């Protein structure tokens, strides 16, 4: 009945399989995410991955341009006050219009890679997103020196459209493709010189060496002695402007939740009343002692509780020995050991080891100790039983 390793594994094979499946799924997820997600921040100056821009940052540094990477708006404002060119790439879209306007009011020159709606509305009103270019722009067709030196750009460009108001305010496009431009330059309402690059391909490591991408990127960022590489992080987001849970939740959710609560309570009451009122009645219960003993023995065997099983046998033996030796119920174990040893003539150490100290190392030891306990009880009863002849002459059965 004692479960072994094989039996234990067979009993828990379902949970083992589930745990292995979950572990395998987690490993697959980690591998897939590691293979799909590019390491480092996109377009970061210290990121050597294909989506980073470490190559451009090192080329600028070799040309004497001081490249400083900032991850907070305060750092970008300090760099702008020092006259540095601000390279802005808000990949997460965390900057709101107020923060972009604050940056534009301080900076003299801002280069925006893949601008979002907030940047376009604040820095270049009238300029909007116009999709992706079908072919690689092959002609700058503008007066921007950096674009003119680049001559052409690689595939993967995104376009920006200029409406009449933006054109009247001085915004002009470079690298035309259809109705849009890959690069748009002009002056923001706050007076900052703004260059909008629709895509990140002119700056990224994997595409900077294609066509005139490198010439455009170096020309835009190398005009001044310092460049502030500003990649906004979650700390730049305005927590006060974040929508609340109630604002994000559709209007039908709250009524449905209330209805579900009401239906759950009604269903509980309905199902509960079907069983009728509770009845308190004393029911006679008879459990045979043999079934209780067998059930407890199976539990001990299933849990490999050999010592606990032996202790139960010892407790019963000690009680029976104390009663047979006419000892009080409050007698200590040592008194029972001494009386049993004196009665049977056995050494007190061996009797104590049998009743207290010995521990079974396996099922065989448990069976042997149980038999020894039974033998000790038999020996005590045999030693204290009255002589047959004396029993016939002395009706009281007293010992001589």
mmCIF file of N, CA and C in Angstrom, residues 258-385:
data_model
loop_
_atom_site.group_PDB
_atom_site.id
_atom_site.type_symbol
_atom_site.label_atom_id
_atom_site.label_comp_id
_atom_site.label_asym_id
_atom_site.label_seq_id
_atom_site.Cartn_x
_atom_site.Cartn_y
_atom_site.Cartn_z
ATOM 1 N N UNK A 258 -24.967 45.527 -14.253
ATOM 2 C CA UNK A 258 -26.048 45.551 -13.258
ATOM 3 C C UNK A 258 -27.052 44.446 -13.536
ATOM 4 N N UNK A 259 -27.403 44.265 -14.817
ATOM 5 C CA UNK A 259 -28.347 43.209 -15.178
ATOM 6 C C UNK A 259 -27.792 41.828 -14.826
ATOM 7 N N UNK A 260 -26.507 41.603 -15.060
ATOM 8 C CA UNK A 260 -25.909 40.317 -14.723
ATOM 9 C C UNK A 260 -25.944 40.061 -13.217
ATOM 10 N N UNK A 261 -25.693 41.099 -12.418
ATOM 11 C CA UNK A 261 -25.747 40.933 -10.964
ATOM 12 C C UNK A 261 -27.157 40.571 -10.517
ATOM 13 N N UNK A 262 -28.146 41.277 -11.066
ATOM 14 C CA UNK A 262 -29.533 40.992 -10.692
ATOM 15 C C UNK A 262 -29.923 39.576 -11.097
ATOM 16 N N UNK A 263 -29.539 39.168 -12.315
ATOM 17 C CA UNK A 263 -29.868 37.813 -12.778
ATOM 18 C C UNK A 263 -29.176 36.760 -11.912
ATOM 19 N N UNK A 264 -27.920 37.005 -11.519
ATOM 20 C CA UNK A 264 -27.205 36.044 -10.678
ATOM 21 C C UNK A 264 -27.881 35.879 -9.322
ATOM 22 N N UNK A 265 -28.262 37.003 -8.702
ATOM 23 C CA UNK A 265 -28.943 36.928 -7.405
ATOM 24 C C UNK A 265 -30.293 36.215 -7.542
ATOM 25 N N UNK A 266 -31.057 36.564 -8.597
ATOM 26 C CA UNK A 266 -32.357 35.915 -8.792
ATOM 27 C C UNK A 266 -32.201 34.423 -9.045
ATOM 28 N N UNK A 267 -31.193 34.037 -9.832
ATOM 29 C CA UNK A 267 -30.979 32.616 -10.093
ATOM 30 C C UNK A 267 -30.580 31.876 -8.824
ATOM 31 N N UNK A 268 -29.773 32.525 -7.970
ATOM 32 C CA UNK A 268 -29.402 31.881 -6.718
ATOM 33 C C UNK A 268 -30.592 31.660 -5.809
ATOM 34 N N UNK A 269 -31.459 32.685 -5.710
ATOM 35 C CA UNK A 269 -32.657 32.526 -4.883
ATOM 36 C C UNK A 269 -33.573 31.459 -5.454
ATOM 37 N N UNK A 270 -33.725 31.445 -6.770
ATOM 38 C CA UNK A 270 -34.614 30.464 -7.411
ATOM 39 C C UNK A 270 -34.118 29.038 -7.208
ATOM 40 N N UNK A 271 -32.826 28.840 -7.413
ATOM 41 C CA UNK A 271 -32.283 27.504 -7.250
ATOM 42 C C UNK A 271 -32.270 27.080 -5.785
ATOM 43 N N UNK A 272 -32.055 28.046 -4.882
ATOM 44 C CA UNK A 272 -32.043 27.710 -3.477
ATOM 45 C C UNK A 272 -33.405 27.323 -2.945
ATOM 46 N N UNK A 273 -34.468 27.964 -3.422
ATOM 47 C CA UNK A 273 -35.816 27.654 -2.945
ATOM 48 C C UNK A 273 -36.313 26.308 -3.467
ATOM 49 N N UNK A 274 -35.718 25.796 -4.513
ATOM 50 C CA UNK A 274 -36.186 24.512 -5.057
ATOM 51 C C UNK A 274 -35.928 23.364 -4.101
ATOM 52 N N UNK A 275 -34.916 23.513 -3.218
ATOM 53 C CA UNK A 275 -34.612 22.435 -2.281
ATOM 54 C C UNK A 275 -35.486 22.491 -1.035
ATOM 55 N N UNK A 276 -36.312 23.512 -0.886
ATOM 56 C CA UNK A 276 -37.182 23.604 0.268
ATOM 57 C C UNK A 276 -36.443 24.102 1.489
ATOM 58 N N UNK A 277 -37.177 24.221 2.613
ATOM 59 C CA UNK A 277 -36.534 24.719 3.836
ATOM 60 C C UNK A 277 -35.591 23.688 4.418
ATOM 61 N N UNK A 278 -34.640 24.186 5.201
ATOM 62 C CA UNK A 278 -33.689 23.306 5.859
ATOM 63 C C UNK A 278 -34.368 22.546 6.991
ATOM 64 N N UNK A 279 -34.058 21.269 7.140
ATOM 65 C CA UNK A 279 -34.629 20.408 8.162
ATOM 66 C C UNK A 279 -33.495 19.961 9.079
ATOM 67 N N UNK A 280 -33.673 20.208 10.370
ATOM 68 C CA UNK A 280 -32.695 19.776 11.366
ATOM 69 C C UNK A 280 -33.193 18.477 11.972
ATOM 70 N N UNK A 281 -32.475 17.401 11.775
ATOM 71 C CA UNK A 281 -32.891 16.097 12.264
ATOM 72 C C UNK A 281 -31.652 15.306 12.651
ATOM 73 N N UNK A 282 -31.742 14.689 13.832
ATOM 74 C CA UNK A 282 -30.638 13.844 14.296
ATOM 75 C C UNK A 282 -30.748 12.484 13.626
ATOM 76 N N UNK A 283 -29.869 12.222 12.728
ATOM 77 C CA UNK A 283 -29.878 10.957 12.002
ATOM 78 C C UNK A 283 -28.937 9.971 12.679
ATOM 79 N N UNK A 284 -29.388 8.765 12.906
ATOM 80 C CA UNK A 284 -28.485 7.775 13.514
ATOM 81 C C UNK A 284 -27.384 7.377 12.542
ATOM 82 N N UNK A 285 -26.176 7.456 13.000
ATOM 83 C CA UNK A 285 -25.020 7.115 12.181
ATOM 84 C C UNK A 285 -24.207 6.063 12.933
ATOM 85 N N UNK A 286 -23.951 4.962 12.276
ATOM 86 C CA UNK A 286 -23.159 3.898 12.880
ATOM 87 C C UNK A 286 -22.029 3.526 11.928
ATOM 88 N N UNK A 287 -20.833 3.752 12.354
ATOM 89 C CA UNK A 287 -19.658 3.432 11.554
ATOM 90 C C UNK A 287 -18.890 2.344 12.290
ATOM 91 N N UNK A 288 -18.762 1.168 11.728
ATOM 92 C CA UNK A 288 -18.010 0.107 12.392
ATOM 93 C C UNK A 288 -16.571 0.526 12.657
ATOM 94 N N UNK A 289 -16.064 0.110 13.799
ATOM 95 C CA UNK A 289 -14.697 0.463 14.156
ATOM 96 C C UNK A 289 -13.690 -0.098 13.170
ATOM 97 N N UNK A 290 -14.000 -1.256 12.574
ATOM 98 C CA UNK A 290 -13.067 -1.847 11.616
ATOM 99 C C UNK A 290 -12.916 -0.965 10.381
ATOM 100 N N UNK A 291 -14.036 -0.363 9.945
ATOM 101 C CA UNK A 291 -13.929 0.518 8.769
ATOM 102 C C UNK A 291 -13.097 1.760 9.090
ATOM 103 N N UNK A 292 -13.274 2.303 10.284
ATOM 104 C CA UNK A 292 -12.463 3.463 10.671
ATOM 105 C C UNK A 292 -10.985 3.110 10.722
ATOM 106 N N UNK A 293 -10.675 1.966 11.298
ATOM 107 C CA UNK A 293 -9.274 1.551 11.355
ATOM 108 C C UNK A 293 -8.685 1.296 9.989
ATOM 109 N N UNK A 294 -9.458 0.643 9.121
ATOM 110 C CA UNK A 294 -8.948 0.371 7.773
ATOM 111 C C UNK A 294 -8.771 1.670 6.979
ATOM 112 N N UNK A 295 -9.720 2.585 7.148
ATOM 113 C CA UNK A 295 -9.578 3.856 6.421
ATOM 114 C C UNK A 295 -8.366 4.637 6.861
ATOM 115 N N UNK A 296 -8.137 4.684 8.194
ATOM 116 C CA UNK A 296 -6.958 5.397 8.679
ATOM 117 C C UNK A 296 -5.680 4.688 8.251
ATOM 118 N N UNK A 297 -5.711 3.382 8.234
ATOM 119 C CA UNK A 297 -4.524 2.643 7.792
ATOM 120 C C UNK A 297 -4.210 2.930 6.329
ATOM 121 N N UNK A 298 -5.248 3.019 5.494
ATOM 122 C CA UNK A 298 -5.004 3.341 4.067
ATOM 123 C C UNK A 298 -4.418 4.747 3.922
ATOM 124 N N UNK A 299 -4.926 5.686 4.730
ATOM 125 C CA UNK A 299 -4.371 7.044 4.665
ATOM 126 C C UNK A 299 -2.905 7.057 5.080
ATOM 127 N N UNK A 300 -2.570 6.317 6.158
ATOM 128 C CA UNK A 300 -1.174 6.249 6.575
ATOM 129 C C UNK A 300 -0.313 5.606 5.494
ATOM 130 N N UNK A 301 -0.841 4.554 4.870
ATOM 131 C CA UNK A 301 -0.066 3.868 3.834
ATOM 132 C C UNK A 301 0.120 4.749 2.612
ATOM 133 N N UNK A 302 -0.923 5.495 2.245
ATOM 134 C CA UNK A 302 -0.805 6.364 1.075
ATOM 135 C C UNK A 302 0.193 7.481 1.306
ATOM 136 N N UNK A 303 0.272 7.977 2.535
ATOM 137 C CA UNK A 303 1.222 9.041 2.848
ATOM 138 C C UNK A 303 2.560 8.542 3.335
ATOM 139 N N UNK A 304 2.793 7.226 3.298
ATOM 140 C CA UNK A 304 4.060 6.633 3.764
ATOM 141 C C UNK A 304 4.379 7.056 5.197
ATOM 142 N N UNK A 305 3.337 7.175 6.037
ATOM 143 C CA UNK A 305 3.519 7.603 7.432
ATOM 144 C C UNK A 305 3.773 6.383 8.304
ATOM 145 N N UNK A 306 4.940 5.764 8.144
ATOM 146 C CA UNK A 306 5.260 4.557 8.901
ATOM 147 C C UNK A 306 5.414 4.851 10.390
ATOM 148 N N UNK A 307 6.137 5.933 10.715
ATOM 149 C CA UNK A 307 6.373 6.249 12.119
ATOM 150 C C UNK A 307 5.066 6.590 12.829
ATOM 151 N N UNK A 308 4.182 7.333 12.162
ATOM 152 C CA UNK A 308 2.893 7.665 12.775
ATOM 153 C C UNK A 308 2.065 6.394 12.999
ATOM 154 N N UNK A 309 2.103 5.491 12.026
ATOM 155 C CA UNK A 309 1.379 4.226 12.198
ATOM 156 C C UNK A 309 1.934 3.443 13.377
ATOM 157 N N UNK A 310 3.262 3.387 13.476
ATOM 158 C CA UNK A 310 3.874 2.672 14.588
ATOM 159 C C UNK A 310 3.547 3.335 15.923
ATOM 160 N N UNK A 311 3.489 4.677 15.932
ATOM 161 C CA UNK A 311 3.143 5.367 17.175
ATOM 162 C C UNK A 311 1.740 5.001 17.643
ATOM 163 N N UNK A 312 0.811 4.874 16.699
ATOM 164 C CA UNK A 312 -0.540 4.468 17.091
ATOM 165 C C UNK A 312 -0.539 3.064 17.707
ATOM 166 N N UNK A 313 0.239 2.161 17.109
ATOM 167 C CA UNK A 313 0.338 0.811 17.681
ATOM 168 C C UNK A 313 0.987 0.861 19.061
ATOM 169 N N UNK A 314 2.022 1.701 19.226
ATOM 170 C CA UNK A 314 2.697 1.806 20.510
ATOM 171 C C UNK A 314 1.774 2.374 21.576
ATOM 172 N N UNK A 315 0.956 3.378 21.220
ATOM 173 C CA UNK A 315 0.035 3.965 22.193
ATOM 174 C C UNK A 315 -0.933 2.902 22.711
ATOM 175 N N UNK A 316 -1.481 2.114 21.786
ATOM 176 C CA UNK A 316 -2.374 1.044 22.215
ATOM 177 C C UNK A 316 -1.676 0.005 23.076
ATOM 178 N N UNK A 317 -0.433 -0.370 22.707
ATOM 179 C CA UNK A 317 0.312 -1.359 23.488
ATOM 180 C C UNK A 317 0.621 -0.844 24.882
ATOM 181 N N UNK A 318 1.053 0.432 24.977
ATOM 182 C CA UNK A 318 1.384 0.997 26.286
ATOM 183 C C UNK A 318 0.149 1.041 27.182
ATOM 184 N N UNK A 319 -0.990 1.420 26.623
ATOM 185 C CA UNK A 319 -2.220 1.446 27.429
ATOM 186 C C UNK A 319 -2.585 0.036 27.916
ATOM 187 N N UNK A 320 -2.501 -0.941 27.045
ATOM 188 C CA UNK A 320 -2.855 -2.299 27.451
ATOM 189 C C UNK A 320 -1.852 -2.873 28.460
ATOM 190 N N UNK A 321 -0.575 -2.558 28.260
ATOM 191 C CA UNK A 321 0.428 -3.036 29.209
ATOM 192 C C UNK A 321 0.226 -2.397 30.576
ATOM 193 N N UNK A 322 -0.085 -1.085 30.614
ATOM 194 C CA UNK A 322 -0.312 -0.414 31.898
ATOM 195 C C UNK A 322 -1.501 -1.028 32.616
ATOM 196 N N UNK A 323 -2.572 -1.351 31.863
ATOM 197 C CA UNK A 323 -3.737 -1.977 32.499
ATOM 198 C C UNK A 323 -3.404 -3.378 32.994
ATOM 199 N N UNK A 324 -2.636 -4.139 32.210
ATOM 200 C CA UNK A 324 -2.293 -5.505 32.623
ATOM 201 C C UNK A 324 -1.363 -5.508 33.827
ATOM 202 N N UNK A 325 -0.468 -4.523 33.919
ATOM 203 C CA UNK A 325 0.486 -4.465 35.027
ATOM 204 C C UNK A 325 -0.066 -3.706 36.227
ATOM 205 N N UNK A 326 -1.342 -3.385 36.230
ATOM 206 C CA UNK A 326 -2.012 -2.702 37.326
ATOM 207 C C UNK A 326 -1.384 -1.337 37.624
ATOM 208 N N UNK A 327 -1.018 -0.625 36.573
ATOM 209 C CA UNK A 327 -0.465 0.716 36.737
ATOM 210 C C UNK A 327 -1.564 1.748 36.517
ATOM 211 N N UNK A 328 -1.491 2.895 37.164
ATOM 212 C CA UNK A 328 -2.521 3.923 36.964
ATOM 213 C C UNK A 328 -2.454 4.491 35.531
ATOM 214 N N UNK A 329 -3.563 5.096 35.109
ATOM 215 C CA UNK A 329 -3.617 5.675 33.760
ATOM 216 C C UNK A 329 -2.648 6.838 33.604
ATOM 217 N N UNK A 330 -2.285 7.454 34.729
ATOM 218 C CA UNK A 330 -1.349 8.585 34.664
ATOM 219 C C UNK A 330 0.108 8.154 34.697
ATOM 220 N N UNK A 331 0.367 6.859 34.659
ATOM 221 C CA UNK A 331 1.746 6.382 34.733
ATOM 222 C C UNK A 331 2.523 6.799 33.489
ATOM 223 N N UNK A 332 3.786 7.174 33.693
ATOM 224 C CA UNK A 332 4.628 7.587 32.574
ATOM 225 C C UNK A 332 5.116 6.368 31.801
ATOM 226 N N UNK A 333 5.612 6.643 30.610
ATOM 227 C CA UNK A 333 6.085 5.558 29.755
ATOM 228 C C UNK A 333 7.256 4.820 30.403
ATOM 229 N N UNK A 334 8.132 5.573 31.065
ATOM 230 C CA UNK A 334 9.291 4.917 31.699
ATOM 231 C C UNK A 334 8.839 3.934 32.766
ATOM 232 N N UNK A 335 7.761 4.259 33.488
ATOM 233 C CA UNK A 335 7.253 3.329 34.492
ATOM 234 C C UNK A 335 6.718 2.069 33.833
ATOM 235 N N UNK A 336 6.020 2.200 32.704
ATOM 236 C CA UNK A 336 5.522 1.039 31.977
ATOM 237 C C UNK A 336 6.683 0.207 31.456
ATOM 238 N N UNK A 337 7.731 0.879 30.943
ATOM 239 C CA UNK A 337 8.904 0.153 30.440
ATOM 240 C C UNK A 337 9.560 -0.634 31.562
ATOM 241 N N UNK A 338 9.738 0.013 32.737
ATOM 242 C CA UNK A 338 10.395 -0.675 33.852
ATOM 243 C C UNK A 338 9.565 -1.859 34.331
ATOM 244 N N UNK A 339 8.253 -1.691 34.428
ATOM 245 C CA UNK A 339 7.399 -2.785 34.896
ATOM 246 C C UNK A 339 7.393 -3.942 33.907
ATOM 247 N N UNK A 340 7.308 -3.621 32.567
ATOM 248 C CA UNK A 340 7.305 -4.684 31.560
ATOM 249 C C UNK A 340 8.629 -5.415 31.532
ATOM 250 N N UNK A 341 9.750 -4.700 31.689
ATOM 251 C CA UNK A 341 11.056 -5.351 31.694
ATOM 252 C C UNK A 341 11.214 -6.232 32.920
ATOM 253 N N UNK A 342 10.747 -5.743 34.071
ATOM 254 C CA UNK A 342 10.859 -6.546 35.292
ATOM 255 C C UNK A 342 9.980 -7.783 35.227
ATOM 256 N N UNK A 343 8.816 -7.671 34.621
ATOM 257 C CA UNK A 343 7.896 -8.802 34.558
ATOM 258 C C UNK A 343 8.390 -9.874 33.595
ATOM 259 N N UNK A 344 8.886 -9.464 32.431
ATOM 260 C CA UNK A 344 9.290 -10.427 31.406
ATOM 261 C C UNK A 344 10.746 -10.846 31.514
ATOM 262 N N UNK A 345 11.548 -10.097 32.294
ATOM 263 C CA UNK A 345 12.961 -10.407 32.399
ATOM 264 C C UNK A 345 13.783 -9.892 31.236
ATOM 265 N N UNK A 346 13.212 -9.072 30.395
ATOM 266 C CA UNK A 346 13.963 -8.503 29.265
ATOM 267 C C UNK A 346 14.729 -7.268 29.729
ATOM 268 N N UNK A 347 15.786 -6.902 28.983
ATOM 269 C CA UNK A 347 16.501 -5.666 29.315
ATOM 270 C C UNK A 347 15.596 -4.451 29.117
ATOM 271 N N UNK A 348 15.704 -3.501 30.050
ATOM 272 C CA UNK A 348 14.863 -2.303 29.952
ATOM 273 C C UNK A 348 15.168 -1.498 28.685
ATOM 274 N N UNK A 349 16.434 -1.524 28.224
ATOM 275 C CA UNK A 349 16.792 -0.764 27.019
ATOM 276 C C UNK A 349 16.085 -1.315 25.791
ATOM 277 N N UNK A 350 16.003 -2.647 25.682
ATOM 278 C CA UNK A 350 15.338 -3.234 24.523
ATOM 279 C C UNK A 350 13.834 -2.974 24.563
ATOM 280 N N UNK A 351 13.239 -3.020 25.790
ATOM 281 C CA UNK A 351 11.808 -2.730 25.894
ATOM 282 C C UNK A 351 11.527 -1.274 25.539
ATOM 283 N N UNK A 352 12.400 -0.346 26.009
ATOM 284 C CA UNK A 352 12.205 1.065 25.682
ATOM 285 C C UNK A 352 12.378 1.315 24.187
ATOM 286 N N UNK A 353 13.368 0.661 23.581
ATOM 287 C CA UNK A 353 13.559 0.828 22.132
ATOM 288 C C UNK A 353 12.329 0.371 21.371
ATOM 289 N N UNK A 354 11.717 -0.721 21.845
ATOM 290 C CA UNK A 354 10.534 -1.235 21.168
ATOM 291 C C UNK A 354 9.334 -0.314 21.360
ATOM 292 N N UNK A 355 9.177 0.235 22.555
ATOM 293 C CA UNK A 355 8.002 1.060 22.847
ATOM 294 C C UNK A 355 8.188 2.533 22.492
ATOM 295 N N UNK A 356 9.443 3.004 22.368
ATOM 296 C CA UNK A 356 9.649 4.445 22.199
ATOM 297 C C UNK A 356 10.639 4.775 21.086
ATOM 298 N N UNK A 357 11.826 4.238 21.131
ATOM 299 C CA UNK A 357 12.950 4.794 20.375
ATOM 300 C C UNK A 357 13.067 4.282 18.946
ATOM 301 N N UNK A 358 12.779 3.032 18.685
ATOM 302 C CA UNK A 358 13.043 2.451 17.363
ATOM 303 C C UNK A 358 12.179 3.130 16.299
ATOM 304 N N UNK A 359 12.774 3.407 15.123
ATOM 305 C CA UNK A 359 12.062 4.022 13.997
ATOM 306 C C UNK A 359 12.131 3.096 12.796
ATOM 307 N N UNK A 360 11.029 2.855 12.160
ATOM 308 C CA UNK A 360 11.034 1.956 10.994
ATOM 309 C C UNK A 360 11.652 2.649 9.788
ATOM 310 N N UNK A 361 12.533 1.944 9.089
ATOM 311 C CA UNK A 361 13.149 2.464 7.880
ATOM 312 C C UNK A 361 12.423 2.020 6.613
ATOM 313 N N UNK A 362 11.469 1.155 6.775
ATOM 314 C CA UNK A 362 10.722 0.666 5.625
ATOM 315 C C UNK A 362 9.537 -0.155 6.097
ATOM 316 N N UNK A 363 8.801 -0.697 5.155
ATOM 317 C CA UNK A 363 7.630 -1.487 5.494
ATOM 318 C C UNK A 363 8.021 -2.758 6.259
ATOM 319 N N UNK A 364 9.160 -3.333 5.900
ATOM 320 C CA UNK A 364 9.589 -4.553 6.585
ATOM 321 C C UNK A 364 9.868 -4.273 8.056
ATOM 322 N N UNK A 365 10.537 -3.139 8.353
ATOM 323 C CA UNK A 365 10.794 -2.788 9.752
ATOM 324 C C UNK A 365 9.496 -2.521 10.497
ATOM 325 N N UNK A 366 8.521 -1.881 9.818
ATOM 326 C CA UNK A 366 7.247 -1.605 10.471
ATOM 327 C C UNK A 366 6.532 -2.901 10.851
ATOM 328 N N UNK A 367 6.513 -3.858 9.948
ATOM 329 C CA UNK A 367 5.866 -5.146 10.241
ATOM 330 C C UNK A 367 6.587 -5.860 11.374
ATOM 331 N N UNK A 368 7.935 -5.826 11.354
ATOM 332 C CA UNK A 368 8.701 -6.502 12.412
ATOM 333 C C UNK A 368 8.442 -5.870 13.769
ATOM 334 N N UNK A 369 8.429 -4.551 13.851
ATOM 335 C CA UNK A 369 8.190 -3.885 15.128
ATOM 336 C C UNK A 369 6.764 -4.137 15.625
ATOM 337 N N UNK A 370 5.806 -4.186 14.710
ATOM 338 C CA UNK A 370 4.437 -4.492 15.120
ATOM 339 C C UNK A 370 4.349 -5.894 15.719
ATOM 340 N N UNK A 371 5.051 -6.821 15.096
ATOM 341 C CA UNK A 371 5.061 -8.182 15.646
ATOM 342 C C UNK A 371 5.757 -8.222 17.005
ATOM 343 N N UNK A 372 6.834 -7.461 17.166
ATOM 344 C CA UNK A 372 7.535 -7.429 18.443
ATOM 345 C C UNK A 372 6.659 -6.835 19.537
ATOM 346 N N UNK A 373 5.866 -5.820 19.200
ATOM 347 C CA UNK A 373 4.942 -5.256 20.176
ATOM 348 C C UNK A 373 3.919 -6.306 20.626
ATOM 349 N N UNK A 374 3.386 -7.030 19.643
ATOM 350 C CA UNK A 374 2.435 -8.082 19.997
ATOM 351 C C UNK A 374 3.106 -9.152 20.855
ATOM 352 N N UNK A 375 4.358 -9.482 20.516
ATOM 353 C CA UNK A 375 5.082 -10.477 21.312
ATOM 354 C C UNK A 375 5.345 -10.001 22.724
ATOM 355 N N UNK A 376 5.644 -8.693 22.889
ATOM 356 C CA UNK A 376 5.859 -8.154 24.229
ATOM 357 C C UNK A 376 4.591 -8.251 25.064
ATOM 358 N N UNK A 377 3.460 -7.905 24.471
ATOM 359 C CA UNK A 377 2.206 -8.004 25.213
ATOM 360 C C UNK A 377 1.922 -9.457 25.618
ATOM 361 N N UNK A 378 2.154 -10.371 24.687
ATOM 362 C CA UNK A 378 1.921 -11.784 25.024
ATOM 363 C C UNK A 378 2.851 -12.245 26.157
ATOM 364 N N UNK A 379 4.099 -11.772 26.101
ATOM 365 C CA UNK A 379 5.051 -12.168 27.142
ATOM 366 C C UNK A 379 4.641 -11.626 28.499
ATOM 367 N N UNK A 380 4.144 -10.380 28.537
ATOM 368 C CA UNK A 380 3.692 -9.804 29.807
ATOM 369 C C UNK A 380 2.502 -10.567 30.349
ATOM 370 N N UNK A 381 1.525 -10.855 29.477
ATOM 371 C CA UNK A 381 0.343 -11.594 29.934
ATOM 372 C C UNK A 381 0.721 -12.997 30.398
ATOM 373 N N UNK A 382 1.668 -13.631 29.713
ATOM 374 C CA UNK A 382 2.092 -14.969 30.132
ATOM 375 C C UNK A 382 2.795 -14.928 31.477
ATOM 376 N N UNK A 383 3.559 -13.829 31.720
ATOM 377 C CA UNK A 383 4.301 -13.742 32.984
ATOM 378 C C UNK A 383 3.399 -13.457 34.165
ATOM 379 N N UNK A 384 2.331 -12.742 33.949
ATOM 380 C CA UNK A 384 1.471 -12.361 35.083
ATOM 381 C C UNK A 384 0.258 -13.262 35.222
ATOM 382 N N UNK A 385 0.062 -14.232 34.295
ATOM 383 C CA UNK A 385 -1.098 -15.119 34.407
ATOM 384 C C UNK A 385 -0.903 -16.059 35.579
#
